[in-house]
CSV table of C-alpha atoms in Angstrom, one decimal:
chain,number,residue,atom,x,y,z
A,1,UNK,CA,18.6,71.9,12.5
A,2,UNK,CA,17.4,68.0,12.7
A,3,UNK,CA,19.7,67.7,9.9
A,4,UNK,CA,22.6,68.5,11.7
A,5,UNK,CA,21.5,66.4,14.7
A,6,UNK,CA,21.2,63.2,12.7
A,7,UNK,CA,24.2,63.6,11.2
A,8,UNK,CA,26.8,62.5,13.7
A,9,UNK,CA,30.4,62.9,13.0
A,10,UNK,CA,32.8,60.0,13.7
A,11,UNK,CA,34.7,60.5,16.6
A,12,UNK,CA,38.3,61.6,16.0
A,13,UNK,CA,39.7,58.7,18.3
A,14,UNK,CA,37.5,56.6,17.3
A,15,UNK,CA,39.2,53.2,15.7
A,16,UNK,CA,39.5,52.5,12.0
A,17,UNK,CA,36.9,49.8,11.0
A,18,UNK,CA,39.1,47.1,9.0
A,19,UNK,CA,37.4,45.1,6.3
A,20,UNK,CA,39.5,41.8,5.6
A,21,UNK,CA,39.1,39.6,2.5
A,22,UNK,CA,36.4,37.0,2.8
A,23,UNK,CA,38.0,33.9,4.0
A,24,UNK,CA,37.9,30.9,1.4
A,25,UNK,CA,37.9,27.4,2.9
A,26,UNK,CA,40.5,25.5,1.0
A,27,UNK,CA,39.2,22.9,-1.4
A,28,UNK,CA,39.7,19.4,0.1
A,29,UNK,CA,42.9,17.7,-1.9
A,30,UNK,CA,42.0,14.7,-3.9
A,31,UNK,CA,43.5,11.8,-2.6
A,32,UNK,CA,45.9,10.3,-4.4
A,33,UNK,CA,46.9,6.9,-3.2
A,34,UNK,CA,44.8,4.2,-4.4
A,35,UNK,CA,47.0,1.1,-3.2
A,36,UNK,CA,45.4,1.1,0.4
A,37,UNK,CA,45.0,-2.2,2.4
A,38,UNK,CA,43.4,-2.5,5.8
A,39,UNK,CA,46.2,-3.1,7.3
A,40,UNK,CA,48.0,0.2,6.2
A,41,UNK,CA,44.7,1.9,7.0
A,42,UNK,CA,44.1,0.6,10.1
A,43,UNK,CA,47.7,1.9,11.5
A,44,UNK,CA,46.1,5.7,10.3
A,45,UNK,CA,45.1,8.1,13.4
A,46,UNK,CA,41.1,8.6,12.8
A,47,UNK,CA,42.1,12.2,11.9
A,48,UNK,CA,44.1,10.8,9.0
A,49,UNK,CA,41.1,8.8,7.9
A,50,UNK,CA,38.8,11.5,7.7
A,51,UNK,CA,41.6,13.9,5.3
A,52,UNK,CA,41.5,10.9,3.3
A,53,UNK,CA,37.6,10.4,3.3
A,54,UNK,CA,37.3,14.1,2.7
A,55,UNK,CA,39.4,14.5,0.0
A,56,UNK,CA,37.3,11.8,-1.8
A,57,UNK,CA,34.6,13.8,-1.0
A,58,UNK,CA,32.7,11.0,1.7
A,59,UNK,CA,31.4,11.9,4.9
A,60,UNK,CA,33.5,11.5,8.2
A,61,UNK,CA,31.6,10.4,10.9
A,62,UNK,CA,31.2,6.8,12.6
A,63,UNK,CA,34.1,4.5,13.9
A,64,UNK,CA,37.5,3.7,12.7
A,65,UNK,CA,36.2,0.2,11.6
A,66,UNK,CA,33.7,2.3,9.3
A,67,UNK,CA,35.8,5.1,7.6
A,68,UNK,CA,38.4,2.3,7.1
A,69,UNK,CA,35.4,-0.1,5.1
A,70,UNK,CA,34.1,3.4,3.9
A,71,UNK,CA,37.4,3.9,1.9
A,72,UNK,CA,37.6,0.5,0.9
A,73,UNK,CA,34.2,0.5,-0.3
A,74,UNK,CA,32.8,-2.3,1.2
A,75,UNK,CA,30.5,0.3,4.0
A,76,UNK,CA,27.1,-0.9,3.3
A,77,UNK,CA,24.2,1.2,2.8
A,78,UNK,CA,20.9,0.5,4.5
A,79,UNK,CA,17.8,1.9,3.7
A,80,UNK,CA,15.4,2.9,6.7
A,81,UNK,CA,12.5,1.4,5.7
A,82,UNK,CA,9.7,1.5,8.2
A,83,UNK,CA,8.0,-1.8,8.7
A,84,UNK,CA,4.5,-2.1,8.2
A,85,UNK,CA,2.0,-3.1,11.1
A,86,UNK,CA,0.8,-6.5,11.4
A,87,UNK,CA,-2.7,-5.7,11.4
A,88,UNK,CA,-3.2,-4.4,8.1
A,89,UNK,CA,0.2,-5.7,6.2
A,90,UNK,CA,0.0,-8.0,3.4
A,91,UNK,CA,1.7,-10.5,5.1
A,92,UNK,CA,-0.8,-10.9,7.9
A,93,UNK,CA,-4.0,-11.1,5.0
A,94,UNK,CA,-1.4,-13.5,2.7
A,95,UNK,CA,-1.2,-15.9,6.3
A,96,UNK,CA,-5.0,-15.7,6.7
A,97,UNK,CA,-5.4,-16.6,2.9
A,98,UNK,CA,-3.5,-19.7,3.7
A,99,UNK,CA,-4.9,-21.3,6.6
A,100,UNK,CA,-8.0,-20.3,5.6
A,101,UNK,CA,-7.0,-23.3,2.6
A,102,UNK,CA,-7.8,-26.5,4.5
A,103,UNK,CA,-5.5,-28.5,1.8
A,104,UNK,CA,-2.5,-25.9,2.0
A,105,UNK,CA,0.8,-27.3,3.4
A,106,UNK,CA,1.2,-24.5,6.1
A,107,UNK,CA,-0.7,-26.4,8.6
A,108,UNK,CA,2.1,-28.9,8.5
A,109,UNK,CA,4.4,-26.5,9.0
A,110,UNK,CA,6.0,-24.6,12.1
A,111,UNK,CA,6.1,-20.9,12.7
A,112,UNK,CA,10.0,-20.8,12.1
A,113,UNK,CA,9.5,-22.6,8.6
A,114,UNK,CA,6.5,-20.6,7.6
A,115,UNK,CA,8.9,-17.6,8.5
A,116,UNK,CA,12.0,-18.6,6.7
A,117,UNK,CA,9.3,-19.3,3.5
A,118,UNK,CA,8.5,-15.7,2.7
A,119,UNK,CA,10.2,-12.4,2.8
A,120,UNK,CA,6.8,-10.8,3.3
A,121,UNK,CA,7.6,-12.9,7.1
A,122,UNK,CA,10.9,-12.0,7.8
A,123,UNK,CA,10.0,-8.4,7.7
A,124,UNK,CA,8.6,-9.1,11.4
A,125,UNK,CA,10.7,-10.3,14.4
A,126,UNK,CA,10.8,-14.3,14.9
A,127,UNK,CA,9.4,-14.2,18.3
A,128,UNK,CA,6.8,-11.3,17.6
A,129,UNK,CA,5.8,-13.8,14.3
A,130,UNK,CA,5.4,-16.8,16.7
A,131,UNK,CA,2.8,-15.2,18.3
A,132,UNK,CA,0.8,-14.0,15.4
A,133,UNK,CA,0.4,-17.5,13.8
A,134,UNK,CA,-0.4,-19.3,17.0
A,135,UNK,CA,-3.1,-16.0,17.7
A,136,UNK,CA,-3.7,-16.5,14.0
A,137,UNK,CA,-4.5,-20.7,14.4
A,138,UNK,CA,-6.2,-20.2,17.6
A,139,UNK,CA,-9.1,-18.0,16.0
A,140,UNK,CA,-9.1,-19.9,12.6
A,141,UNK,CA,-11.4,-22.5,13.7
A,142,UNK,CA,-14.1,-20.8,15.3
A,143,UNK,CA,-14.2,-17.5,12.4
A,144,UNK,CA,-14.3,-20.4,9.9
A,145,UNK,CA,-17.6,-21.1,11.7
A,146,UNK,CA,-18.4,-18.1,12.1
A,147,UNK,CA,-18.4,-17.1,8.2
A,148,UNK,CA,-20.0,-20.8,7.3
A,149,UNK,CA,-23.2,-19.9,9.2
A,150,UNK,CA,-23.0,-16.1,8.1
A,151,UNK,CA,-23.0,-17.8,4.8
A,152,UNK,CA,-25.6,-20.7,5.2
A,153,UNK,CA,-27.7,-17.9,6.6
A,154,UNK,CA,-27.6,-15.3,3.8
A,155,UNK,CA,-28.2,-18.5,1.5
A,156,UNK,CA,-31.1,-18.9,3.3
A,157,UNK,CA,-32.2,-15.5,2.9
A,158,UNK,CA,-31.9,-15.2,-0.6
A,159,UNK,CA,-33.5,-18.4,-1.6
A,160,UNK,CA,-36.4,-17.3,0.8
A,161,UNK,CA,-36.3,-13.7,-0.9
A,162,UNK,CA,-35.2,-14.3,-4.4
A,163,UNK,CA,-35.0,-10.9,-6.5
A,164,UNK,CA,-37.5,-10.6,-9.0
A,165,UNK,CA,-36.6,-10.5,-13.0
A,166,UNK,CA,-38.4,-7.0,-13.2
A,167,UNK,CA,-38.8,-3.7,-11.1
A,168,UNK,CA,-42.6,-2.7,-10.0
A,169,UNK,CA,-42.4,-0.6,-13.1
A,170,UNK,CA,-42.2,-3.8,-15.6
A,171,UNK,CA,-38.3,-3.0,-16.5
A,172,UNK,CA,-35.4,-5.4,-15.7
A,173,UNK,CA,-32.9,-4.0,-13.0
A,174,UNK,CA,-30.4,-1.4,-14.8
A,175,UNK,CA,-27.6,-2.5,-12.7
A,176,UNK,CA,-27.7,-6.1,-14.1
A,177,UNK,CA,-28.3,-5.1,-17.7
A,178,UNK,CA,-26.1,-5.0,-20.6
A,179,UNK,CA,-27.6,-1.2,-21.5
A,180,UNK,CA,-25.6,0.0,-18.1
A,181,UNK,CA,-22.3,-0.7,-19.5
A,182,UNK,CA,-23.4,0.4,-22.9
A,183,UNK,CA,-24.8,3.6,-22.0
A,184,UNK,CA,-20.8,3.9,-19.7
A,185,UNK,CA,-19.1,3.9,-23.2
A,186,UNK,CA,-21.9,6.1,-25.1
A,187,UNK,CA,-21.5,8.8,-22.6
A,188,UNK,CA,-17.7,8.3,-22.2
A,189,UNK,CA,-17.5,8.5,-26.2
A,190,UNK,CA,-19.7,12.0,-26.1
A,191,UNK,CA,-22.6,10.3,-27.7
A,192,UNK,CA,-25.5,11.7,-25.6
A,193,UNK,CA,-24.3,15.2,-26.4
A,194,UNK,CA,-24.2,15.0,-30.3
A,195,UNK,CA,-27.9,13.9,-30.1
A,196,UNK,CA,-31.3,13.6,-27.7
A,197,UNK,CA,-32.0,11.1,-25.2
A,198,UNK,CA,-35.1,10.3,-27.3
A,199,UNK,CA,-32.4,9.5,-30.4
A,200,UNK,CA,-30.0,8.0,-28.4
A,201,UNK,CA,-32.9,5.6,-26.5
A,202,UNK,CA,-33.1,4.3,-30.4
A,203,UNK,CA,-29.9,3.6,-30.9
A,204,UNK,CA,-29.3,0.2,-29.6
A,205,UNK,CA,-31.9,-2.4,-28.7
A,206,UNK,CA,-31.1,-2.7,-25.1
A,207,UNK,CA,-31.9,0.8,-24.1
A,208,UNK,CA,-35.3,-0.1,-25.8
A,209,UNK,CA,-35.9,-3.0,-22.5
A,210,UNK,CA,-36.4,0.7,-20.6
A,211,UNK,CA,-39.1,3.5,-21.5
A,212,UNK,CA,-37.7,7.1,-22.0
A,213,UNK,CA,-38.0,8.4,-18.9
A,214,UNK,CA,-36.0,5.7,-16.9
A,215,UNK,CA,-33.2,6.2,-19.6
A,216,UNK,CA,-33.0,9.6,-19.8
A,217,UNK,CA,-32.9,9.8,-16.0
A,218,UNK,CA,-29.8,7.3,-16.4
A,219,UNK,CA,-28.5,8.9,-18.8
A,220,UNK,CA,-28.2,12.0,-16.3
A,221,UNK,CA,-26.5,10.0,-13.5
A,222,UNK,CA,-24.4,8.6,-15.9
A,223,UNK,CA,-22.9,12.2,-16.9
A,224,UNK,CA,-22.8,13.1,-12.9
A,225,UNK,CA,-21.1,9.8,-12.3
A,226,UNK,CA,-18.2,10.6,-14.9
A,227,UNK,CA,-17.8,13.7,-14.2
A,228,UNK,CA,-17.3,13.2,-10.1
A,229,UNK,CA,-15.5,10.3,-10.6
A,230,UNK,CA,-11.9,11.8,-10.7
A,231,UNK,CA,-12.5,13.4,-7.7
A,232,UNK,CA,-13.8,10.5,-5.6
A,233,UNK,CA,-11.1,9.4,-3.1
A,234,UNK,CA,-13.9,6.3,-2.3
A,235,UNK,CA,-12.8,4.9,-6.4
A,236,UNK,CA,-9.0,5.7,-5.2
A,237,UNK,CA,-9.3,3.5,-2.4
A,238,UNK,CA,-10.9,0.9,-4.3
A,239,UNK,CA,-8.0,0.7,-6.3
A,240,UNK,CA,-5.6,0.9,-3.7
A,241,UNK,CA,-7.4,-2.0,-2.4
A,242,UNK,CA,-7.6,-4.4,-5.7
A,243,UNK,CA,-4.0,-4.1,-6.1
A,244,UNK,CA,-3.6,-5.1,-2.3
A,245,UNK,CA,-5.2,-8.3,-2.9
A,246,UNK,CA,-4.1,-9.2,-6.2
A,247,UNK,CA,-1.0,-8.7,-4.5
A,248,UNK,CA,-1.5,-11.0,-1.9
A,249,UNK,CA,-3.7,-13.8,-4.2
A,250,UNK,CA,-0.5,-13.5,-6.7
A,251,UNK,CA,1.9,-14.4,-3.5
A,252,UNK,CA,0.0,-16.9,-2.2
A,253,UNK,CA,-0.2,-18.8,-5.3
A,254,UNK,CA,3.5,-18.5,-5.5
A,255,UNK,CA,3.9,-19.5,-2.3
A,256,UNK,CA,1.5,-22.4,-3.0
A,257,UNK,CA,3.8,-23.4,-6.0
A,258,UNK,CA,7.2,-23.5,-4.2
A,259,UNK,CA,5.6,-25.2,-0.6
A,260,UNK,CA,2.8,-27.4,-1.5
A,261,UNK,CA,3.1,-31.1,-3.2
A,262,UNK,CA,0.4,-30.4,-5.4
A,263,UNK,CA,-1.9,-27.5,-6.7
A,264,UNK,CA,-5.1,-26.8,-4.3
A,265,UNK,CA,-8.0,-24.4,-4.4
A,266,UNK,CA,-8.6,-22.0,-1.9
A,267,UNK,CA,-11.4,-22.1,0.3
A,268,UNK,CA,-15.4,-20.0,-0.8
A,269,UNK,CA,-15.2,-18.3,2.2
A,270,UNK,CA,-11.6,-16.8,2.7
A,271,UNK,CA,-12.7,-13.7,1.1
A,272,UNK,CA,-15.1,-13.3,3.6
A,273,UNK,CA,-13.3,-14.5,6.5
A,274,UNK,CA,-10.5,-12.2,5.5
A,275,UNK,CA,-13.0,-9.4,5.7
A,276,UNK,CA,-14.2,-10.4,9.4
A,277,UNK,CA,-10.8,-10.7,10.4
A,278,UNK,CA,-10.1,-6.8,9.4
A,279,UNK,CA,-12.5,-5.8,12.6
A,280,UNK,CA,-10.7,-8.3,15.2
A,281,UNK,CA,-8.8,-6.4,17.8
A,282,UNK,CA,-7.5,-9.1,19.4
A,283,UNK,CA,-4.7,-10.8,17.6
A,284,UNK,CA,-3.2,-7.6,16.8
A,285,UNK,CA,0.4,-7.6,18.0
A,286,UNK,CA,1.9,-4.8,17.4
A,287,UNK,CA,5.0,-3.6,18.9
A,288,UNK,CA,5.7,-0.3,20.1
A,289,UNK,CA,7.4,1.9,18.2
């Protein structure tokens, strides 16, 4: 009974459904005529241009002026880089670097021609650039203070606190000793698991500057610290960081090569000056995006 009723018969006036071949979009001819000038192309309807750009297999949008230089080859490609922001670009840390150096030539020179002197520069817009050095000039004398006293200060400190030669326990400081970096490759090597910390403390003469307990519990961190350390993303900014500044050291020496009369060395405290200047908000520039 529900079979029947399920089971509807076509309707006798009902029209025939047609099934037509699958339409095929015809492949786009290969142009032919290489002989074209600008002139001849130019006189072509934009329609004509784009047959011709399709069958050479190029897209067909823009202007006439551009499918014409598209055919011709001469339509120039450019990439959409995004610009980096002032405040943490390596151009803004390779300016501080060098007018942080009280002998470099940059303080002779104007904001256009410091512009025009690195590419690293003329990533930025010249008026947007003209503000950042004078920002830039204006704060360099009083953070150079700044970072002189900070300096003169922790001198002070340390001269009033020097660190002793040994711990409260009678042991020198592991992190200054020779066995730290020793005990890094003995570990690395698999060392400490072919024999006990009690063999491996007699192994070398600079784990004996430490009794047994101290080096076994080194030994220990030692293991933890290579076995975290591929997963640490603290190491993978450090490294992302060293190559940022040898990046910017290696482009200031150059720059110091091509613009300065004669070789100078850079100031003691532009490494920390360049570190203060990370957490000032108020020469940051940026434009909207």
């Amino acid at each position: 009974m529900y079979a029947s009723f399920n089971k509807r018969e076509p309707r006798q006036d009902a029209p025939l459904e047609h099934h037509s071949p699958p339409v095929t979009q015809a492949e786009p001819q290969e142009a032919v005529n290489n002989d074209w000038t600008e002139a001849s192309l130019k006189a072509l309807k934009n329609d004509e241009l784009k047959a011709i750009l399709q069958g050479l297999g190029l897209k067909r949008s823009g202007n006439k002026k551009e499918l014409v230089d598209r055919i011709l080859g001469r339509e120039v490609v450019t990439e959409n880089k995004k610009k980096p922001k002032w405040r943490n670009s390596k151009a803004r840390a390779m300016l501080v670097r060098m007018l942080m150096d009280k002998q470099s030539n940059v303080h002779k020179m104007t904001w256009k021609e410091i512009h025009a002197s690195q590419e690293w520069f003329q990533e930025y817009d010249p008026m947007l650039f003209q503000r950042y050095v004078r920002d830039l000039r204006k704060a360099n004398p009083q953070k150079v203070a700044v970072v002189q006293e900070d300096n003169e200060i922790i001198k002070r400190e340390l001269n009033r606190f020097p660190r002793p030669t040994k711990t409260n326990r009678g042991e020198p400081f592991w992190d200054t000793h020779p066995a730290k970096l020793l005990l890094r490759g003995d570990v690395k090597a698999g060392k400490h698991l072919d024999m006990k910390p009690a063999l491996l403390h007699q192994t070398r003469s600079e784990y004996k500057a430490f009794s047994l307990k101290t080096f076994r519990a080194h030994i220990y961190q030692e293991k933890r610290h290579q076995k975290e350390l591929p997963m640490r993303v603290n190491r993978r900014n450090k490294k992302a960081q060293y190559k940022y500044e040898k990046e910017v050291k290696e482009n200031v020496a150059l720059w110091n090569t091509q613009n300065d009369d004669e070789d100078n060395e850079d100031d003691e405290s532009v490494e920390v000056w360049e570190e203060y200047c990370h957490d000032d908000v108020s020469e940051d520039g940026d434009e909207e995006e």
